[in-house]
Amino acid sequence: MTPPVKVLLLGALVLSAAQASLQIPPHEEVARMARFVVNRCDWASMATISTHEPVKGQPFSNAFSISDGPPGNGTGTPYLYLTHMEISVQDLQVNPQASMSVSLAQTPICKHKGYDPQSPLCAHIILSGSVQDVNGTEEADLAKKSLFSRHPEMIDWPVDHSWFFAKMNITQVWVLDYFGGVKMVSPEDYYKATPY
Ligand SMILES: *[C@@H]1O[C@H](CO)[C@@H](O)[C@H](O)[C@H]1NC(C)=O
Ligand SMILES: *[C@@H]1O[C@H](CO)[C@@H](O)[C@H](O)[C@H]1NC(C)=O
Ligand SMILES: *[C@@H]1O[C@H](CO)[C@@H](O)[C@H](O)[C@H]1NC(C)=O
Protein backbone atom coordinates (compact mmCIF):
# COMPACT_ATOMS: atom_id res chain seq x y z
CA MET A 1 0.00 0.00 0.00
CA THR A 2 1.43 3.39 -0.96
CA PRO A 3 1.56 6.08 1.74
CA PRO A 4 -1.05 8.44 0.15
CA VAL A 5 -3.59 5.58 0.11
CA LYS A 6 -2.90 4.85 3.78
CA VAL A 7 -3.41 8.52 4.65
CA LEU A 8 -6.68 8.60 2.73
CA LEU A 9 -7.95 5.45 4.43
CA LEU A 10 -7.00 6.73 7.85
CA GLY A 11 -8.71 10.03 7.09
CA ALA A 12 -11.89 8.20 6.07
CA LEU A 13 -11.84 6.10 9.25
CA VAL A 14 -11.40 9.14 11.50
CA LEU A 15 -14.17 10.97 9.66
CA SER A 16 -16.61 8.07 9.87
CA ALA A 17 -15.92 7.61 13.60
CA ALA A 18 -16.65 11.29 14.21
CA GLN A 19 -19.82 11.12 12.13
CA ALA A 20 -20.98 7.97 13.90
CA SER A 21 -20.90 9.75 17.25
CA LEU A 22 -23.03 12.64 16.01
CA GLN A 23 -25.27 11.17 13.42
CA ILE A 24 -28.42 9.20 13.15
CA PRO A 25 -28.05 5.52 14.15
CA PRO A 26 -28.27 2.79 11.47
CA HIS A 27 -31.81 1.64 10.61
CA GLU A 28 -31.21 -1.87 11.97
CA GLU A 29 -30.58 -0.53 15.45
CA VAL A 30 -34.21 0.14 16.15
CA ALA A 31 -34.01 0.78 19.91
CA ARG A 32 -31.11 3.20 19.42
CA MET A 33 -33.09 5.00 16.75
CA ALA A 34 -36.03 5.42 19.14
CA ARG A 35 -33.72 6.89 21.79
CA PHE A 36 -32.15 9.16 19.19
CA VAL A 37 -35.53 10.51 18.06
CA VAL A 38 -36.69 11.23 21.63
CA ASN A 39 -33.43 12.99 22.50
CA ARG A 40 -33.33 15.09 19.32
CA CYS A 41 -36.91 16.32 19.56
CA ASP A 42 -38.20 19.23 21.64
CA TRP A 43 -41.88 18.46 21.49
CA ALA A 44 -44.36 15.65 21.05
CA SER A 45 -47.95 15.28 20.00
CA MET A 46 -49.70 13.54 22.87
CA ALA A 47 -53.07 11.87 22.56
CA THR A 48 -55.33 11.37 25.55
CA ILE A 49 -58.85 10.01 25.84
CA SER A 50 -60.94 13.16 25.94
CA THR A 51 -63.17 13.98 28.89
CA HIS A 52 -64.56 17.04 27.16
CA GLU A 53 -67.82 17.34 25.25
CA PRO A 54 -68.51 17.05 22.35
CA VAL A 55 -65.60 14.59 21.88
CA LYS A 56 -65.81 12.76 25.22
CA GLY A 57 -64.28 9.28 24.88
CA GLN A 58 -62.50 10.15 21.64
CA PRO A 59 -58.73 10.44 21.06
CA PHE A 60 -57.51 14.00 21.57
CA SER A 61 -54.03 14.95 20.35
CA ASN A 62 -52.19 18.04 21.56
CA ALA A 63 -48.63 19.47 21.41
CA PHE A 64 -46.38 19.33 24.49
CA SER A 65 -42.80 20.38 25.13
CA ILE A 66 -40.68 17.43 26.19
CA SER A 67 -37.11 16.73 27.24
CA ASP A 68 -35.33 13.53 28.20
CA GLY A 69 -32.15 15.45 29.09
CA PRO A 70 -29.50 17.51 27.37
CA PRO A 71 -28.85 16.88 23.65
CA GLY A 72 -26.45 13.97 23.41
CA ASN A 73 -27.12 12.72 26.93
CA GLY A 74 -30.77 11.82 27.29
CA THR A 75 -32.21 9.26 29.71
CA GLY A 76 -34.96 8.11 27.32
CA THR A 77 -37.74 9.27 29.63
CA PRO A 78 -39.66 12.24 28.25
CA TYR A 79 -40.42 14.73 31.00
CA LEU A 80 -43.29 17.21 30.89
CA TYR A 81 -44.20 20.42 32.69
CA LEU A 82 -47.94 20.46 33.19
CA THR A 83 -50.82 22.29 34.84
CA HIS A 84 -54.25 20.95 35.72
CA MET A 85 -55.70 24.00 33.95
CA GLU A 86 -54.66 22.42 30.65
CA ILE A 87 -57.32 20.56 28.65
CA SER A 88 -55.35 17.34 28.00
CA VAL A 89 -54.03 17.24 31.57
CA GLN A 90 -57.66 17.20 32.70
CA ASP A 91 -58.10 14.07 30.58
CA LEU A 92 -55.05 12.50 32.23
CA GLN A 93 -56.56 13.08 35.68
CA VAL A 94 -59.40 10.74 34.67
CA ASN A 95 -57.29 8.32 32.60
CA PRO A 96 -53.47 8.66 32.69
CA GLN A 97 -53.04 6.48 29.59
CA ALA A 98 -51.52 8.38 26.68
CA SER A 99 -49.81 7.99 23.32
CA MET A 100 -46.93 10.25 22.43
CA SER A 101 -45.78 10.76 18.85
CA VAL A 102 -42.29 12.17 18.25
CA SER A 103 -40.85 12.83 14.80
CA LEU A 104 -37.54 13.88 13.27
CA ALA A 105 -39.75 15.99 10.96
CA GLN A 106 -39.26 18.74 13.57
CA THR A 107 -35.48 18.59 13.12
CA PRO A 108 -33.19 19.67 10.24
CA ILE A 109 -32.49 15.95 9.62
CA CYS A 110 -35.68 15.45 7.58
CA LYS A 111 -35.97 19.05 6.38
CA HIS A 112 -32.50 19.13 4.78
CA LYS A 113 -33.02 15.79 3.07
CA GLY A 114 -36.47 16.82 1.86
CA TYR A 115 -38.17 13.86 3.54
CA ASP A 116 -41.91 14.23 3.92
CA PRO A 117 -43.04 13.83 7.57
CA GLN A 118 -45.10 10.77 6.61
CA SER A 119 -42.22 9.14 4.72
CA PRO A 120 -40.70 6.15 6.49
CA LEU A 121 -37.33 7.76 5.71
CA CYS A 122 -38.19 10.50 8.21
CA ALA A 123 -37.96 8.48 11.43
CA HIS A 124 -40.87 8.87 13.82
CA ILE A 125 -41.87 6.94 16.87
CA ILE A 126 -44.87 6.43 19.11
CA LEU A 127 -44.57 5.88 22.84
CA SER A 128 -47.50 4.16 24.54
CA GLY A 129 -47.94 4.34 28.29
CA SER A 130 -49.22 6.61 30.98
CA VAL A 131 -48.35 10.03 32.32
CA GLN A 132 -47.18 10.04 35.88
CA ASP A 133 -46.83 13.01 38.23
CA VAL A 134 -43.26 13.09 39.61
CA ASN A 135 -43.58 16.44 41.37
CA GLY A 136 -42.01 16.41 44.81
CA THR A 137 -40.16 13.13 44.14
CA GLU A 138 -36.42 12.69 43.68
CA GLU A 139 -36.99 12.54 39.93
CA ALA A 140 -38.47 16.06 39.86
CA ASP A 141 -34.99 17.52 40.02
CA LEU A 142 -33.90 15.64 36.90
CA ALA A 143 -37.17 16.56 35.18
CA LYS A 144 -36.61 20.24 35.99
CA LYS A 145 -33.00 20.23 34.76
CA SER A 146 -33.96 18.37 31.59
CA LEU A 147 -36.90 20.63 30.75
CA PHE A 148 -35.65 24.07 31.81
CA SER A 149 -32.35 23.65 29.94
CA ARG A 150 -34.13 22.98 26.66
CA HIS A 151 -37.22 25.12 27.24
CA PRO A 152 -35.87 28.17 29.14
CA GLU A 153 -39.16 30.03 28.73
CA MET A 154 -40.74 27.57 31.20
CA ILE A 155 -38.89 29.26 34.07
CA ASP A 156 -41.15 32.31 33.59
CA TRP A 157 -44.48 30.53 33.13
CA PRO A 158 -47.14 32.01 35.47
CA VAL A 159 -46.77 30.64 39.01
CA ASP A 160 -50.51 30.78 39.70
CA HIS A 161 -50.96 27.90 37.22
CA SER A 162 -49.58 25.35 39.74
CA TRP A 163 -47.14 23.68 37.37
CA PHE A 164 -45.89 20.21 38.15
CA PHE A 165 -43.33 17.86 36.65
CA ALA A 166 -44.47 14.63 35.05
CA LYS A 167 -43.04 11.83 32.97
CA MET A 168 -44.16 9.37 30.37
CA ASN A 169 -44.19 5.85 31.86
CA ILE A 170 -43.41 3.94 28.66
CA THR A 171 -45.01 0.53 28.17
CA GLN A 172 -44.39 0.07 24.43
CA VAL A 173 -42.30 1.77 21.74
CA TRP A 174 -43.33 1.75 18.07
CA VAL A 175 -40.70 2.77 15.53
CA LEU A 176 -41.53 3.92 12.01
CA ASP A 177 -38.16 4.19 10.34
CA TYR A 178 -37.13 2.95 6.94
CA PHE A 179 -39.12 0.35 5.03
CA GLY A 180 -40.74 -2.85 6.22
CA GLY A 181 -43.45 -1.50 8.48
CA VAL A 182 -43.59 -0.67 12.15
CA LYS A 183 -41.03 -2.17 14.51
CA MET A 184 -41.81 -2.77 18.17
CA VAL A 185 -39.30 -2.17 20.93
CA SER A 186 -39.85 -3.17 24.55
CA PRO A 187 -39.20 -0.57 27.26
CA GLU A 188 -36.33 -2.82 28.48
CA ASP A 189 -34.53 -2.71 25.09
CA TYR A 190 -35.32 0.98 24.71
CA TYR A 191 -33.68 1.86 28.03
CA LYS A 192 -30.70 -0.45 27.38
CA ALA A 193 -29.85 1.27 24.09
CA THR A 194 -27.46 4.18 23.75
CA PRO A 195 -28.55 6.73 21.17
CA TYR A 196 -25.10 8.09 20.25
C1 LIG B 1 -24.73 12.60 31.22
O1 LIG B 1 -25.67 12.61 32.29
C2 LIG B 1 -25.26 11.94 33.44
C3 LIG B 1 -26.39 11.99 34.45
O2 LIG B 1 -27.61 11.72 33.85
C4 LIG B 1 -23.99 12.58 33.98
O3 LIG B 1 -23.54 11.84 35.09
C5 LIG B 1 -22.93 12.61 32.90
O4 LIG B 1 -21.82 13.33 33.37
C6 LIG B 1 -23.46 13.27 31.65
N1 LIG B 1 -22.47 13.17 30.58
C7 LIG B 1 -22.16 14.20 29.80
C8 LIG B 1 -21.18 13.90 28.73
O5 LIG B 1 -22.66 15.29 29.94
C1 LIG C 1 -44.64 20.86 42.51
O1 LIG C 1 -43.54 20.92 43.35
C2 LIG C 1 -43.08 22.23 43.62
C3 LIG C 1 -41.81 22.13 44.42
O2 LIG C 1 -41.90 21.16 45.41
C4 LIG C 1 -44.19 22.99 44.34
O3 LIG C 1 -43.78 24.31 44.61
C5 LIG C 1 -45.43 23.00 43.49
O4 LIG C 1 -46.50 23.61 44.17
C6 LIG C 1 -45.83 21.60 43.10
N1 LIG C 1 -46.92 21.65 42.15
C7 LIG C 1 -48.11 21.16 42.40
C8 LIG C 1 -49.14 21.33 41.34
O5 LIG C 1 -48.39 20.60 43.44
C1 LIG D 1 -45.98 2.15 34.54
O1 LIG D 1 -46.81 1.36 33.71
C2 LIG D 1 -46.81 0.00 34.05
C3 LIG D 1 -47.64 -0.74 33.01
O2 LIG D 1 -48.91 -0.18 32.86
C4 LIG D 1 -47.40 -0.19 35.43
O3 LIG D 1 -47.36 -1.55 35.79
C5 LIG D 1 -46.56 0.63 36.41
O4 LIG D 1 -47.15 0.56 37.68
C6 LIG D 1 -46.47 2.06 35.98
N1 LIG D 1 -45.56 2.75 36.86
C7 LIG D 1 -45.94 3.77 37.56
C8 LIG D 1 -44.89 4.27 38.50
O5 LIG D 1 -47.04 4.29 37.47
XYZ file of C-alpha atoms and ligand atoms in Angstrom:
238
model
C 0.000 0.000 0.000
C 1.430 3.389 -0.957
C 1.556 6.081 1.739
C -1.046 8.437 0.148
C -3.586 5.581 0.108
C -2.899 4.847 3.779
C -3.409 8.521 4.646
C -6.684 8.602 2.725
C -7.955 5.453 4.432
C -6.998 6.732 7.853
C -8.714 10.031 7.093
C -11.887 8.199 6.066
C -11.844 6.105 9.245
C -11.400 9.140 11.499
C -14.167 10.966 9.662
C -16.614 8.073 9.874
C -15.915 7.607 13.598
C -16.651 11.287 14.215
C -19.821 11.116 12.134
C -20.979 7.968 13.902
C -20.899 9.750 17.250
C -23.026 12.640 16.013
C -25.273 11.169 13.423
C -28.422 9.200 13.152
C -28.049 5.516 14.150
C -28.268 2.792 11.473
C -31.810 1.639 10.611
C -31.211 -1.873 11.965
C -30.585 -0.530 15.450
C -34.213 0.142 16.150
C -34.005 0.780 19.908
C -31.113 3.196 19.418
C -33.090 5.005 16.752
C -36.030 5.424 19.139
C -33.725 6.889 21.794
C -32.153 9.164 19.186
C -35.531 10.507 18.058
C -36.686 11.232 21.627
C -33.426 12.985 22.498
C -33.330 15.087 19.320
C -36.914 16.318 19.562
C -38.196 19.226 21.639
C -41.879 18.457 21.491
C -44.365 15.647 21.049
C -47.954 15.285 19.999
C -49.701 13.541 22.870
C -53.066 11.869 22.555
C -55.332 11.371 25.552
C -58.852 10.010 25.836
C -60.942 13.164 25.942
C -63.171 13.979 28.895
C -64.560 17.036 27.159
C -67.821 17.344 25.254
C -68.509 17.054 22.354
C -65.598 14.595 21.878
C -65.812 12.759 25.216
C -64.285 9.285 24.876
C -62.498 10.151 21.635
C -58.730 10.437 21.056
C -57.508 13.999 21.566
C -54.026 14.951 20.348
C -52.190 18.043 21.558
C -48.634 19.470 21.410
C -46.384 19.327 24.486
C -42.796 20.381 25.132
C -40.682 17.433 26.185
C -37.111 16.727 27.237
C -35.331 13.532 28.197
C -32.150 15.446 29.085
C -29.499 17.512 27.367
C -28.852 16.882 23.649
C -26.453 13.966 23.412
C -27.117 12.725 26.935
C -30.773 11.821 27.295
C -32.211 9.260 29.713
C -34.961 8.106 27.324
C -37.742 9.271 29.632
C -39.661 12.244 28.246
C -40.416 14.732 30.999
C -43.287 17.209 30.892
C -44.204 20.425 32.687
C -47.939 20.465 33.189
C -50.817 22.292 34.837
C -54.251 20.951 35.724
C -55.697 24.003 33.947
C -54.657 22.419 30.653
C -57.321 20.564 28.647
C -55.345 17.340 28.002
C -54.030 17.235 31.572
C -57.656 17.204 32.697
C -58.101 14.070 30.582
C -55.047 12.500 32.234
C -56.564 13.083 35.679
C -59.395 10.745 34.670
C -57.285 8.321 32.602
C -53.472 8.664 32.686
C -53.041 6.485 29.587
C -51.523 8.378 26.675
C -49.809 7.986 23.323
C -46.927 10.252 22.432
C -45.780 10.763 18.854
C -42.287 12.171 18.249
C -40.848 12.828 14.804
C -37.538 13.878 13.266
C -39.754 15.990 10.963
C -39.263 18.737 13.570
C -35.476 18.595 13.116
C -33.189 19.672 10.245
C -32.495 15.952 9.620
C -35.681 15.448 7.582
C -35.967 19.045 6.380
C -32.500 19.128 4.779
C -33.018 15.791 3.070
C -36.466 16.817 1.860
C -38.174 13.862 3.544
C -41.911 14.229 3.924
C -43.038 13.826 7.572
C -45.099 10.775 6.611
C -42.222 9.141 4.719
C -40.701 6.155 6.489
C -37.330 7.759 5.711
C -38.195 10.501 8.205
C -37.962 8.478 11.431
C -40.874 8.873 13.817
C -41.870 6.942 16.869
C -44.867 6.426 19.107
C -44.570 5.881 22.837
C -47.499 4.160 24.541
C -47.935 4.340 28.286
C -49.225 6.608 30.983
C -48.348 10.028 32.319
C -47.177 10.042 35.881
C -46.827 13.013 38.231
C -43.261 13.091 39.613
C -43.576 16.438 41.375
C -42.012 16.411 44.813
C -40.158 13.131 44.142
C -36.415 12.691 43.681
C -36.991 12.535 39.931
C -38.472 16.059 39.859
C -34.988 17.523 40.016
C -33.898 15.642 36.904
C -37.169 16.564 35.184
C -36.613 20.237 35.989
C -32.999 20.228 34.764
C -33.956 18.372 31.587
C -36.901 20.634 30.754
C -35.650 24.065 31.811
C -32.345 23.651 29.937
C -34.134 22.976 26.663
C -37.219 25.123 27.237
C -35.868 28.165 29.137
C -39.160 30.030 28.733
C -40.743 27.566 31.199
C -38.895 29.261 34.067
C -41.150 32.306 33.592
C -44.475 30.532 33.134
C -47.136 32.012 35.467
C -46.767 30.640 39.005
C -50.507 30.783 39.703
C -50.963 27.903 37.225
C -49.577 25.354 39.736
C -47.135 23.682 37.371
C -45.894 20.208 38.147
C -43.330 17.861 36.651
C -44.468 14.632 35.052
C -43.036 11.830 32.966
C -44.161 9.369 30.370
C -44.190 5.854 31.857
C -43.407 3.944 28.660
C -45.014 0.526 28.167
C -44.387 0.071 24.427
C -42.299 1.770 21.741
C -43.328 1.754 18.069
C -40.699 2.775 15.530
C -41.531 3.918 12.011
C -38.156 4.194 10.341
C -37.133 2.951 6.939
C -39.125 0.352 5.027
C -40.741 -2.852 6.224
C -43.450 -1.501 8.484
C -43.594 -0.666 12.149
C -41.028 -2.167 14.512
C -41.812 -2.766 18.168
C -39.299 -2.166 20.931
C -39.852 -3.170 24.548
C -39.196 -0.572 27.265
C -36.328 -2.820 28.480
C -34.533 -2.709 25.095
C -35.322 0.982 24.711
C -33.678 1.859 28.029
C -30.704 -0.448 27.383
C -29.853 1.269 24.088
C -27.457 4.175 23.748
C -28.550 6.728 21.171
C -25.104 8.093 20.251
C -24.726 12.598 31.224
O -25.675 12.612 32.289
C -25.256 11.939 33.441
C -26.387 11.989 34.449
O -27.612 11.716 33.854
C -23.992 12.576 33.981
O -23.540 11.842 35.089
C -22.931 12.612 32.899
O -21.818 13.333 33.367
C -23.457 13.273 31.652
N -22.471 13.170 30.582
C -22.160 14.196 29.804
C -21.182 13.902 28.731
O -22.660 15.287 29.938
C -44.642 20.864 42.505
O -43.543 20.921 43.346
C -43.080 22.229 43.622
C -41.808 22.127 44.417
O -41.901 21.155 45.415
C -44.188 22.995 44.342
O -43.779 24.312 44.607
C -45.433 23.004 43.493
O -46.499 23.614 44.166
C -45.829 21.604 43.099
N -46.920 21.654 42.148
C -48.108 21.160 42.395
C -49.144 21.326 41.337
O -48.390 20.599 43.444
C -45.985 2.146 34.544
O -46.805 1.355 33.714
C -46.812 -0.004 34.054
C -47.638 -0.741 33.014
O -48.907 -0.181 32.860
C -47.396 -0.190 35.434
O -47.362 -1.554 35.792
C -46.558 0.629 36.414
O -47.154 0.559 37.680
C -46.472 2.057 35.977
N -45.564 2.752 36.856
C -45.937 3.770 37.561
C -44.890 4.271 38.500
O -47.041 4.290 37.467
